XYZ file of C-alpha atoms in Angstrom:
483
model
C 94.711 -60.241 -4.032
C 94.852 -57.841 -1.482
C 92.139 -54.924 -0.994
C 92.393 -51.859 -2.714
C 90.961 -48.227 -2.158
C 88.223 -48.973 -5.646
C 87.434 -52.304 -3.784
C 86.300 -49.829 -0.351
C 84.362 -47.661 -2.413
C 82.242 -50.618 -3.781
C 81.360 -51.960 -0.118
C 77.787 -50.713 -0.393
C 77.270 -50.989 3.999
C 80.672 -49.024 4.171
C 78.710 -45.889 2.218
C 82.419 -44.551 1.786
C 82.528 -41.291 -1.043
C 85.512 -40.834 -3.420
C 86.190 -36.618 -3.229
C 89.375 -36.933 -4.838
C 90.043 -36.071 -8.257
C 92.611 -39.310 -8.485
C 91.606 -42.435 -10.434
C 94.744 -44.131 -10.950
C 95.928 -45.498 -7.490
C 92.523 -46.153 -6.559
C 93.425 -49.938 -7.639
C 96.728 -49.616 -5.511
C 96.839 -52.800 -3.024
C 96.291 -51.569 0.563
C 98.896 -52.426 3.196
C 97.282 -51.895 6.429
C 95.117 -49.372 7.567
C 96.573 -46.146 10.614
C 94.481 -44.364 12.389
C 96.183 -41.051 13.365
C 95.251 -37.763 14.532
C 99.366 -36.527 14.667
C 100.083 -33.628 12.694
C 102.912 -35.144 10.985
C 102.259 -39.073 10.864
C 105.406 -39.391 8.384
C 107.775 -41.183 11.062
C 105.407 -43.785 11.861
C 104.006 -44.575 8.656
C 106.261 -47.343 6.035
C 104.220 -46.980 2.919
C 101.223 -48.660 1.609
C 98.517 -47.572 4.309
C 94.880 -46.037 4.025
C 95.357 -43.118 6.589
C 92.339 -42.753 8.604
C 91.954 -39.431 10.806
C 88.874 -37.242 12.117
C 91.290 -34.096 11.453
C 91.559 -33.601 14.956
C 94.564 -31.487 14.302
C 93.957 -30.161 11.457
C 91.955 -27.034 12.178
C 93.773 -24.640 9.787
C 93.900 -24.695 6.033
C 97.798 -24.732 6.398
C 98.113 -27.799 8.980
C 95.266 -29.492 6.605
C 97.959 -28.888 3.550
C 100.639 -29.947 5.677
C 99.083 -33.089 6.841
C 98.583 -34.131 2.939
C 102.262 -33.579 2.281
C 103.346 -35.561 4.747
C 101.165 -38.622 4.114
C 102.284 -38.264 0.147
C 105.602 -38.308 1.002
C 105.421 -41.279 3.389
C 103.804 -43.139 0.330
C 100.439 -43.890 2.049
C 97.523 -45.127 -0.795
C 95.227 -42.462 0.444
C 93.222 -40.210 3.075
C 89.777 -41.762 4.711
C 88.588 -38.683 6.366
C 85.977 -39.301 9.279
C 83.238 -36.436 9.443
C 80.866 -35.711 12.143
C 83.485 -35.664 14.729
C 85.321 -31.970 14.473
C 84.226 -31.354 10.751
C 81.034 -31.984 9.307
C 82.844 -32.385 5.701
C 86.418 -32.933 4.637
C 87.950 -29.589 4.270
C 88.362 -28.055 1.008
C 92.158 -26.951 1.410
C 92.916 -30.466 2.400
C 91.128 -31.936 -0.650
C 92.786 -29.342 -2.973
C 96.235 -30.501 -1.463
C 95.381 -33.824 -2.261
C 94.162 -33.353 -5.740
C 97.733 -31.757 -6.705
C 99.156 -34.310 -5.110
C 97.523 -37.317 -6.548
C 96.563 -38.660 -3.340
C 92.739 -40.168 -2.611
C 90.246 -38.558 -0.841
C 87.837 -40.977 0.689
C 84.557 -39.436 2.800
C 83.704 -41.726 5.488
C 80.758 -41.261 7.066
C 79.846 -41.155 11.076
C 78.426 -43.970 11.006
C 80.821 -46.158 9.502
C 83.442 -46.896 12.170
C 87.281 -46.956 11.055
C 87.346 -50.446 12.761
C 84.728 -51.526 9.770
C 87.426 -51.099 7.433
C 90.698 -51.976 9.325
C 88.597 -55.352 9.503
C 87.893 -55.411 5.943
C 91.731 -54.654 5.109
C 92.932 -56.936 7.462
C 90.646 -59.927 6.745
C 91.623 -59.579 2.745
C 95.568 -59.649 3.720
C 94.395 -62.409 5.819
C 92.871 -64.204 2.679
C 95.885 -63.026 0.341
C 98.226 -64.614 3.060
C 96.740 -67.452 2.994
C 96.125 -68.269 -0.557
C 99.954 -67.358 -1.248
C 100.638 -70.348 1.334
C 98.331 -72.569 -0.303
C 99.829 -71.819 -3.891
C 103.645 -71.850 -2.427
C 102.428 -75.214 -0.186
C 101.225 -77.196 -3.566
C 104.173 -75.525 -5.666
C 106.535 -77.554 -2.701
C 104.558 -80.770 -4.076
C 104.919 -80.266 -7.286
C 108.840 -79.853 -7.239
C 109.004 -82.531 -4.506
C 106.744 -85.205 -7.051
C 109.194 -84.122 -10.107
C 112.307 -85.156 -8.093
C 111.606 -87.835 -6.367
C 109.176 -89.249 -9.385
C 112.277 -90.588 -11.517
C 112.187 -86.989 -13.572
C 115.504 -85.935 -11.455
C 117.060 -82.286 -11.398
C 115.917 -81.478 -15.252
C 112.293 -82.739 -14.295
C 112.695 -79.965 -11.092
C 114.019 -77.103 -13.035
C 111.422 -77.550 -15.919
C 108.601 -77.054 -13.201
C 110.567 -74.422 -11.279
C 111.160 -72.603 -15.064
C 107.190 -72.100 -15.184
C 106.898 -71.313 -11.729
C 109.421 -68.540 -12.022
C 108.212 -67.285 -15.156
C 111.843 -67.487 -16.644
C 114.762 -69.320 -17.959
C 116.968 -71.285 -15.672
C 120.556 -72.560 -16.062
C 122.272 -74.807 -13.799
C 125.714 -74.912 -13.176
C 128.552 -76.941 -11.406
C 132.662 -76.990 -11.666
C 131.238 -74.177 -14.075
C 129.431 -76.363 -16.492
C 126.513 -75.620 -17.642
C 124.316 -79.579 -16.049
C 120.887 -78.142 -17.133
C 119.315 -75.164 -19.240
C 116.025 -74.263 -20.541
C 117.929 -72.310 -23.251
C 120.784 -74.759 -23.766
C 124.291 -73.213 -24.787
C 123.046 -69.620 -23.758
C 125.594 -67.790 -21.853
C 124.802 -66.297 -18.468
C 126.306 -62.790 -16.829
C 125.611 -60.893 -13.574
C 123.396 -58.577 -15.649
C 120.527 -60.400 -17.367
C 120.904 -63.198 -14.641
C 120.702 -63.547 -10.663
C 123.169 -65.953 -9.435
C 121.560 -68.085 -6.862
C 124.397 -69.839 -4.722
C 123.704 -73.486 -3.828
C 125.259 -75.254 -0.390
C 126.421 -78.640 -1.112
C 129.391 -78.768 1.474
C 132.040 -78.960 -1.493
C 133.601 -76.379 -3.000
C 131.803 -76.752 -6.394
C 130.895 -73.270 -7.435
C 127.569 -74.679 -7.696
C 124.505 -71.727 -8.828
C 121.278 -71.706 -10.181
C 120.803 -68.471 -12.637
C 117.479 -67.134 -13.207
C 117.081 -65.033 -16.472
C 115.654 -61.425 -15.046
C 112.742 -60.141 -14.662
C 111.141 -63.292 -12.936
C 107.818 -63.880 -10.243
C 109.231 -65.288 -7.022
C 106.875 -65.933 -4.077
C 109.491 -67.830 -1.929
C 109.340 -70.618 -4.023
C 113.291 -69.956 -4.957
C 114.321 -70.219 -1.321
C 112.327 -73.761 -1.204
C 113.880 -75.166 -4.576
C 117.538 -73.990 -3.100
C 117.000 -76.819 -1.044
C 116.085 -79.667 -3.039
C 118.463 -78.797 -5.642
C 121.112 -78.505 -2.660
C 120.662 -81.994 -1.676
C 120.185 -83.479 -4.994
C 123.465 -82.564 -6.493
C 125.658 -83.023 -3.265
C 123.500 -87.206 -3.674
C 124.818 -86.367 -7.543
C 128.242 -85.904 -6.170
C 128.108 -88.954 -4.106
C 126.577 -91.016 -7.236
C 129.835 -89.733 -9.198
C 132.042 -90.486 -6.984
C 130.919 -93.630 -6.378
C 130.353 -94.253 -9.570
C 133.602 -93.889 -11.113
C 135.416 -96.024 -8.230
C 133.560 -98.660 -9.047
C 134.759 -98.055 -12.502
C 138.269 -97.649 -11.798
C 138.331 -101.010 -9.821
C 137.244 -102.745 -13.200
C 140.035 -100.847 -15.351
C 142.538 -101.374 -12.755
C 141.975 -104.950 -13.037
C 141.767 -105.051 -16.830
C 144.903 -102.850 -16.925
C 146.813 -105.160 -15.052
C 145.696 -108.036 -16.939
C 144.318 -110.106 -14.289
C 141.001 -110.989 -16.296
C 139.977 -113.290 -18.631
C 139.029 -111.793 -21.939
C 135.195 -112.860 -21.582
C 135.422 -111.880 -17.923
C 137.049 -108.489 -18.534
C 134.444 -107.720 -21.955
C 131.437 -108.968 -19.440
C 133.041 -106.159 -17.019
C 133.463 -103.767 -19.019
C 130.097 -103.906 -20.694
C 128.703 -104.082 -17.355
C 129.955 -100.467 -16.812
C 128.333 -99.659 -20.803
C 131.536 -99.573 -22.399
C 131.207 -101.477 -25.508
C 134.356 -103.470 -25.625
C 134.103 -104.442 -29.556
C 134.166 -100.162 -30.175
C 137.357 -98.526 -30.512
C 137.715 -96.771 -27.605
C 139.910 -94.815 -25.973
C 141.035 -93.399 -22.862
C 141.947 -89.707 -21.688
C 143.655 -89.445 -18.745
C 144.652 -87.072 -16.139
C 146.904 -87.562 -13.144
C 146.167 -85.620 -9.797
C 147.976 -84.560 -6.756
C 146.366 -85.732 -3.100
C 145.296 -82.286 -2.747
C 143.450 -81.718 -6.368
C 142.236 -85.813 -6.522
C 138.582 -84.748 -4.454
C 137.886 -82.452 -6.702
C 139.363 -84.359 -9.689
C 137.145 -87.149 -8.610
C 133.888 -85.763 -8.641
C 133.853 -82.887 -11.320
C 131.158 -82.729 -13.456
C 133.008 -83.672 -17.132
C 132.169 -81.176 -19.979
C 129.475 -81.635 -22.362
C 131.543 -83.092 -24.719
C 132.170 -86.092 -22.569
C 128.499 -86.002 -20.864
C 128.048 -90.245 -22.754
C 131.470 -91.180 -21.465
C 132.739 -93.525 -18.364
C 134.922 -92.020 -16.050
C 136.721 -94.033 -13.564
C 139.016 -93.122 -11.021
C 142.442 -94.633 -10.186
C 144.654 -94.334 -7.229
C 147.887 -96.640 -6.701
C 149.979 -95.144 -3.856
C 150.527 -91.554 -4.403
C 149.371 -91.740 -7.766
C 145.811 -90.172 -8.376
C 144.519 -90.725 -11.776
C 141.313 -89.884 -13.594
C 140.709 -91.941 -16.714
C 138.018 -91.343 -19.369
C 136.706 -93.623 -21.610
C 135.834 -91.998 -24.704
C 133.843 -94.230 -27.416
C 134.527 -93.594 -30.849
C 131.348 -91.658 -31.988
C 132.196 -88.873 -29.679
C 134.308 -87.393 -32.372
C 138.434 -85.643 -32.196
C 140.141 -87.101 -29.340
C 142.116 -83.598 -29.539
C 139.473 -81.667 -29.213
C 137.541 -83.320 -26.229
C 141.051 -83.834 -24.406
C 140.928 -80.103 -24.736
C 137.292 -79.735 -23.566
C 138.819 -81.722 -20.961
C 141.641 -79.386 -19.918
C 138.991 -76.117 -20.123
C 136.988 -77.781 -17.119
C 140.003 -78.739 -15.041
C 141.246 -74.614 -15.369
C 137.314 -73.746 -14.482
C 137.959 -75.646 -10.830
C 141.326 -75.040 -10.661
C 142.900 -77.679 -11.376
C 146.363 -77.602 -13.286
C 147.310 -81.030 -15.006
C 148.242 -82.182 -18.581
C 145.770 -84.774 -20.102
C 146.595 -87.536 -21.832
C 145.526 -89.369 -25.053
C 145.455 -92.957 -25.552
C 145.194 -94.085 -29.058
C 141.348 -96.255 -30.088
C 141.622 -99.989 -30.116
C 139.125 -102.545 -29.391
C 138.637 -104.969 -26.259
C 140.067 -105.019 -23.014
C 143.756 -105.535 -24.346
C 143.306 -102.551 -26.685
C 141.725 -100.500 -23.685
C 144.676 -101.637 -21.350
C 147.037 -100.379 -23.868
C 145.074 -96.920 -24.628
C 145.776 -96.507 -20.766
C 149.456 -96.951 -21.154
C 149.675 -94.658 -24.243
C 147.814 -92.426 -22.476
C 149.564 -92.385 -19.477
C 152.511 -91.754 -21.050
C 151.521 -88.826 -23.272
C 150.349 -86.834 -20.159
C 154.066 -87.004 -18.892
C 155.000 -85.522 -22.046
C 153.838 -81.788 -19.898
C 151.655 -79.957 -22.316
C 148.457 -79.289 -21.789
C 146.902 -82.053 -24.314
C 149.162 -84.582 -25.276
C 147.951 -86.850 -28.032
C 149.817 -90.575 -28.177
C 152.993 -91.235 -30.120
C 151.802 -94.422 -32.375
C 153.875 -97.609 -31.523
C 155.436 -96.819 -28.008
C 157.843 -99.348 -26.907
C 157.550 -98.063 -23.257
C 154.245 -98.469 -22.937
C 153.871 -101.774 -25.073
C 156.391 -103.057 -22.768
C 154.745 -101.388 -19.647
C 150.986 -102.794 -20.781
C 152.724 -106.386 -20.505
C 152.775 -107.506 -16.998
C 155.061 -110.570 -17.962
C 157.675 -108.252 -18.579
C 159.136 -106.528 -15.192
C 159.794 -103.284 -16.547
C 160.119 -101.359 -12.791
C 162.209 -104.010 -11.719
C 164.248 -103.480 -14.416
C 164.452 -99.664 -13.951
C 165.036 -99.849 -10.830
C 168.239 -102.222 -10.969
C 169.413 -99.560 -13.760
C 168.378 -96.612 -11.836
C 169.031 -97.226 -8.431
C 172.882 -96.752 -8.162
C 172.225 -93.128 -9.913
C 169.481 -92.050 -7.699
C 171.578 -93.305 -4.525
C 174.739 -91.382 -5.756
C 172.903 -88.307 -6.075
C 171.041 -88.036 -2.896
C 175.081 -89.004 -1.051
C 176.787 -86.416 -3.497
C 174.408 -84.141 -4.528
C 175.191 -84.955 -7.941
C 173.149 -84.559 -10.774
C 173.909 -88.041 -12.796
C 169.972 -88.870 -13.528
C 169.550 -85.786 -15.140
C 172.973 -85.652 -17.427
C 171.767 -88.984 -18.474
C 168.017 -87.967 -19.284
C 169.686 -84.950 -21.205
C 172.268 -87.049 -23.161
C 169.667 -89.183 -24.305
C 167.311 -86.598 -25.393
C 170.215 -85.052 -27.177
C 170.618 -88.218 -28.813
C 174.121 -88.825 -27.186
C 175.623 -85.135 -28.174
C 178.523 -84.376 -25.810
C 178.430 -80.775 -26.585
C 174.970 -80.406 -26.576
C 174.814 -81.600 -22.978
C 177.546 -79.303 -22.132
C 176.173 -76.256 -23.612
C 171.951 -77.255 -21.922
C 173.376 -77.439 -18.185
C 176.687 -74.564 -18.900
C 179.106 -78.175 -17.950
C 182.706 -78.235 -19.220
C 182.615 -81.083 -21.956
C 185.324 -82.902 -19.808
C 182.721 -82.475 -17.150
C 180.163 -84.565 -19.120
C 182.506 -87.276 -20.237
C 183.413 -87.933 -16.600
C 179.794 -88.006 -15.550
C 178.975 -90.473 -18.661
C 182.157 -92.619 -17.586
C 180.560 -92.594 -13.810
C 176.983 -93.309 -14.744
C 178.663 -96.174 -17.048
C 180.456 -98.055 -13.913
C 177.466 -97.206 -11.635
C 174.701 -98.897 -13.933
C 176.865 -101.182 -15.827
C 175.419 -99.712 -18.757
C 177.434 -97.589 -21.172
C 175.549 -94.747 -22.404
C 177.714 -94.663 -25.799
C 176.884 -98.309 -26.703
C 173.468 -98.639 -29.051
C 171.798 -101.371 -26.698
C 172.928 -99.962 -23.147
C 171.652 -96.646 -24.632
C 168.014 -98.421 -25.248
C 167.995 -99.999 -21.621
C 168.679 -96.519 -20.000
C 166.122 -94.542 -21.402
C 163.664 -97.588 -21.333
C 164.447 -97.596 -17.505
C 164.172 -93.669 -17.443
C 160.646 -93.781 -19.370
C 159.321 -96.160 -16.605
C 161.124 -94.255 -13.691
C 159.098 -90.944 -15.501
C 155.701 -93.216 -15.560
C 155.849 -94.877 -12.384
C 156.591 -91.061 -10.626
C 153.817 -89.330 -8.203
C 151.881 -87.077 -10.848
C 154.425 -87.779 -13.551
């Protein structure tokens, strides 16, 4: 600890003489020692210093008051006066200043040299210096050991936590990845946000609860925790490719049922559980980010695995059944997408077991997220995607023969036959209805119905050319870029 005016006084060979009437800052830490014989030091003084001076301009009882004022109001620790040289004691004025003040008086003697205790004061800084180094130098170990010991991040922040003095919360994609007070919320008032570089945009920040003790050992943890969650990020990503390449294969049904259960419990998903899959499609743009998000809470046990077939982008969850309310995590789900900005609907897959059940979850899944909203929970016995989970059945073939001839006509014509259809068969085949949705003349919407009949071959009035059209339009809806 650095010197102090009390610690001065006790130097016996110093033979230094308190003639203040001041107590309390007599254990104020010294700065540095000035030496000054200005009449107004103030300029050149920053706070903290023992002011040493002879008084050589302070001959009057005014400039001696004067000379006090200024030194209080530069917020030095106190006066040394130096008799013998133009007084042979420290003038009474200026000691009466400096009692109503509050500012030290300290006699030094002719003998003592003001060098002696610049030396003193400098050699205990010295030491302070030092010893600060020494503690901040084996703190560096001690974080260093906890990472790289197998302990990770929460092994860091624990010793970092008792370092500081204080609570510390982690966050990333704005949830919450560690917390000495778990669940606690954090604010710009009780905390200090600490911003961490990781070279992605991942809001990332370490909060420390206020007041803590920081000797630079902040500035050094930045670092490590820097680097460890941008090699978290990497892990993720990583991570949940290799997943997807296992669910892409078991969605397709190219496995064997031992193979795909050996697969599957090689990424710990337990394929006798009921699982089930959440899943969120992503533009190019929003897919990064997508990709390597932390997940909530919530889903902290789950397997995320990432998907991408062309332009589509997909981000599939596997949620096991003891992780409670599909709706509810789907939700948890849609809160942490909003946090980084990310707008998508998610959708539920219903909980079956085995790599057939987990291939159909996907399809369910996938086909409640075109529904739009912002959870979409799966509609029990879909045809579409029972017939879309079967890869023996050619389902985008098919839509495309039925399709094609539409979606050709309206890119020549400008026509809008795709979307008459998709709105007579949500209107379950109600002329009028159509009519009124898109303001059409009801002539207007038989001659578009007679049109889309001879272009498909299918008639939209029959039962079972009804069923193959909006089959075909289902598929054409899940087989769409983020749709």
């Amino acid at each position: 600890m650095a010197i102090s005016l009390a610690d001065l006084l006790s130097t016996p060979h110093l033979n230094l003489r308190n003639l203040g009437s001041t107590r309390s800052t007599l254990t104020t830490p010294i700065d540095w020692v000035a030496v000054t014989e200005l009449e107004n030091p103030q300029p050149f003084l920053s706070g903290g210093e023992l002011v040493l001076t002879i008084g050589a301009r302070q001959l009057t009882a005014d400039a001696q008051r004067s000379f006090v004022r200024q030194i209080r109001r530069a917020g030095a620790v106190g006066i040394g006066f130096g008799v013998g040289f133009g007084h042979d004691e420290v003038p009474a004025a200026l000691v009466a200043e400096a009692n109503r003040w509050s500012v030290p008086v300290i006699e030094v003697p002719y003998g003592t040299p003001f060098i002696a205790i610049g030396k003193l004061v400098a050699d205990s800084r010295s030491a302070d210096h030092y010893a600060k180094l020494e503690r901040l130098l084996s703190q560096h170990q001690v974080l260093a050991r906890a990472l790289l010991s197998g302990g990770g991040l929460p092994s860091l922040l624990r010793k970092l936590a008792g370092m500081v003095s204080t609570d510390l919360v982690l966050t990333q994609f704005g949830t919450e990845l560690f917390s000495t007070v778990p669940g606690t919320a954090v604010d710009d008032d009780g905390w200090l946000p600490v911003a961490l570089a990781t070279g992605k945009r991942d809001a990332s920040t370490l909060w420390l609860r206020r007041p803590y003790v920081d000797d630079g050992i902040v500035d050094y943890a930045k670092g490590l925790i820097s680097v460890e969650l941008n090699n978290l990020i990497q892990r993720r990503r990583t991570a949940r490719q290799i997943a997807g390449q296992v669910l892409s294969d078991v969605v397709r049904g190219s496995l064997e049922a031992p193979v795909a259960a050996a697969r599957l419990q090689g990424l710990q998903i337990d394929p006798g559980a009921k699982n089930q899959i959440l899943l969120v499609q992503a533009t190019a743009a929003t897919f990064t980010t997508l990709s390597t998000m932390a997940l909530p809470t919530e889903l902290e046990s789950a397997v995320a695995a990432v998907v991408s077939t062309g332009d589509v982008h997909e981000l599939a969850v596997v949620v096991p059944p003891q992780l409670g309310d599909p709706g509810a995590l789907g939700r948890a789900l849609a809160r942490q997408m909003a946090q980084v900005g990310i707008v998508g609907s998610v959708g539920v897959g219903g909980a079956y077991t085995q790599a057939n059940g987990l291939r159909w979850s996907y399809f369910e899944a996938r086909e409640a997220a075109s529904r739009g909203q912002e959870v979409n929970l799966p509609e029990r016995l879909s045809l579409t995607s029972l017939l879309l989970a079967s890869e023996d059945v050619p389902m985008a073939d098919m839509a495309e023969e039925a399709l094609g001839p539409l979606v050709a006509f309206d890119a020549a014509h400008s026509a809008e036959l795709v979307n008459t259809l998709e709105v007579y068969l949500r209107l379950n085949g109600s002329v009028a209805g159509v009519a009124d949705a898109l303001t059409l003349h009801r002539n207007t919407v038989r001659y578009r119905l007679t049109q889309i009949a001879e272009l498909t071959g299918y008639d939209p009035a029959l039962t079972a050319d009804r069923v193959q059209l909006w089959l075909a339009l289902a598929v054409r809806r899940l087989s769409r870029p983020g749709g």
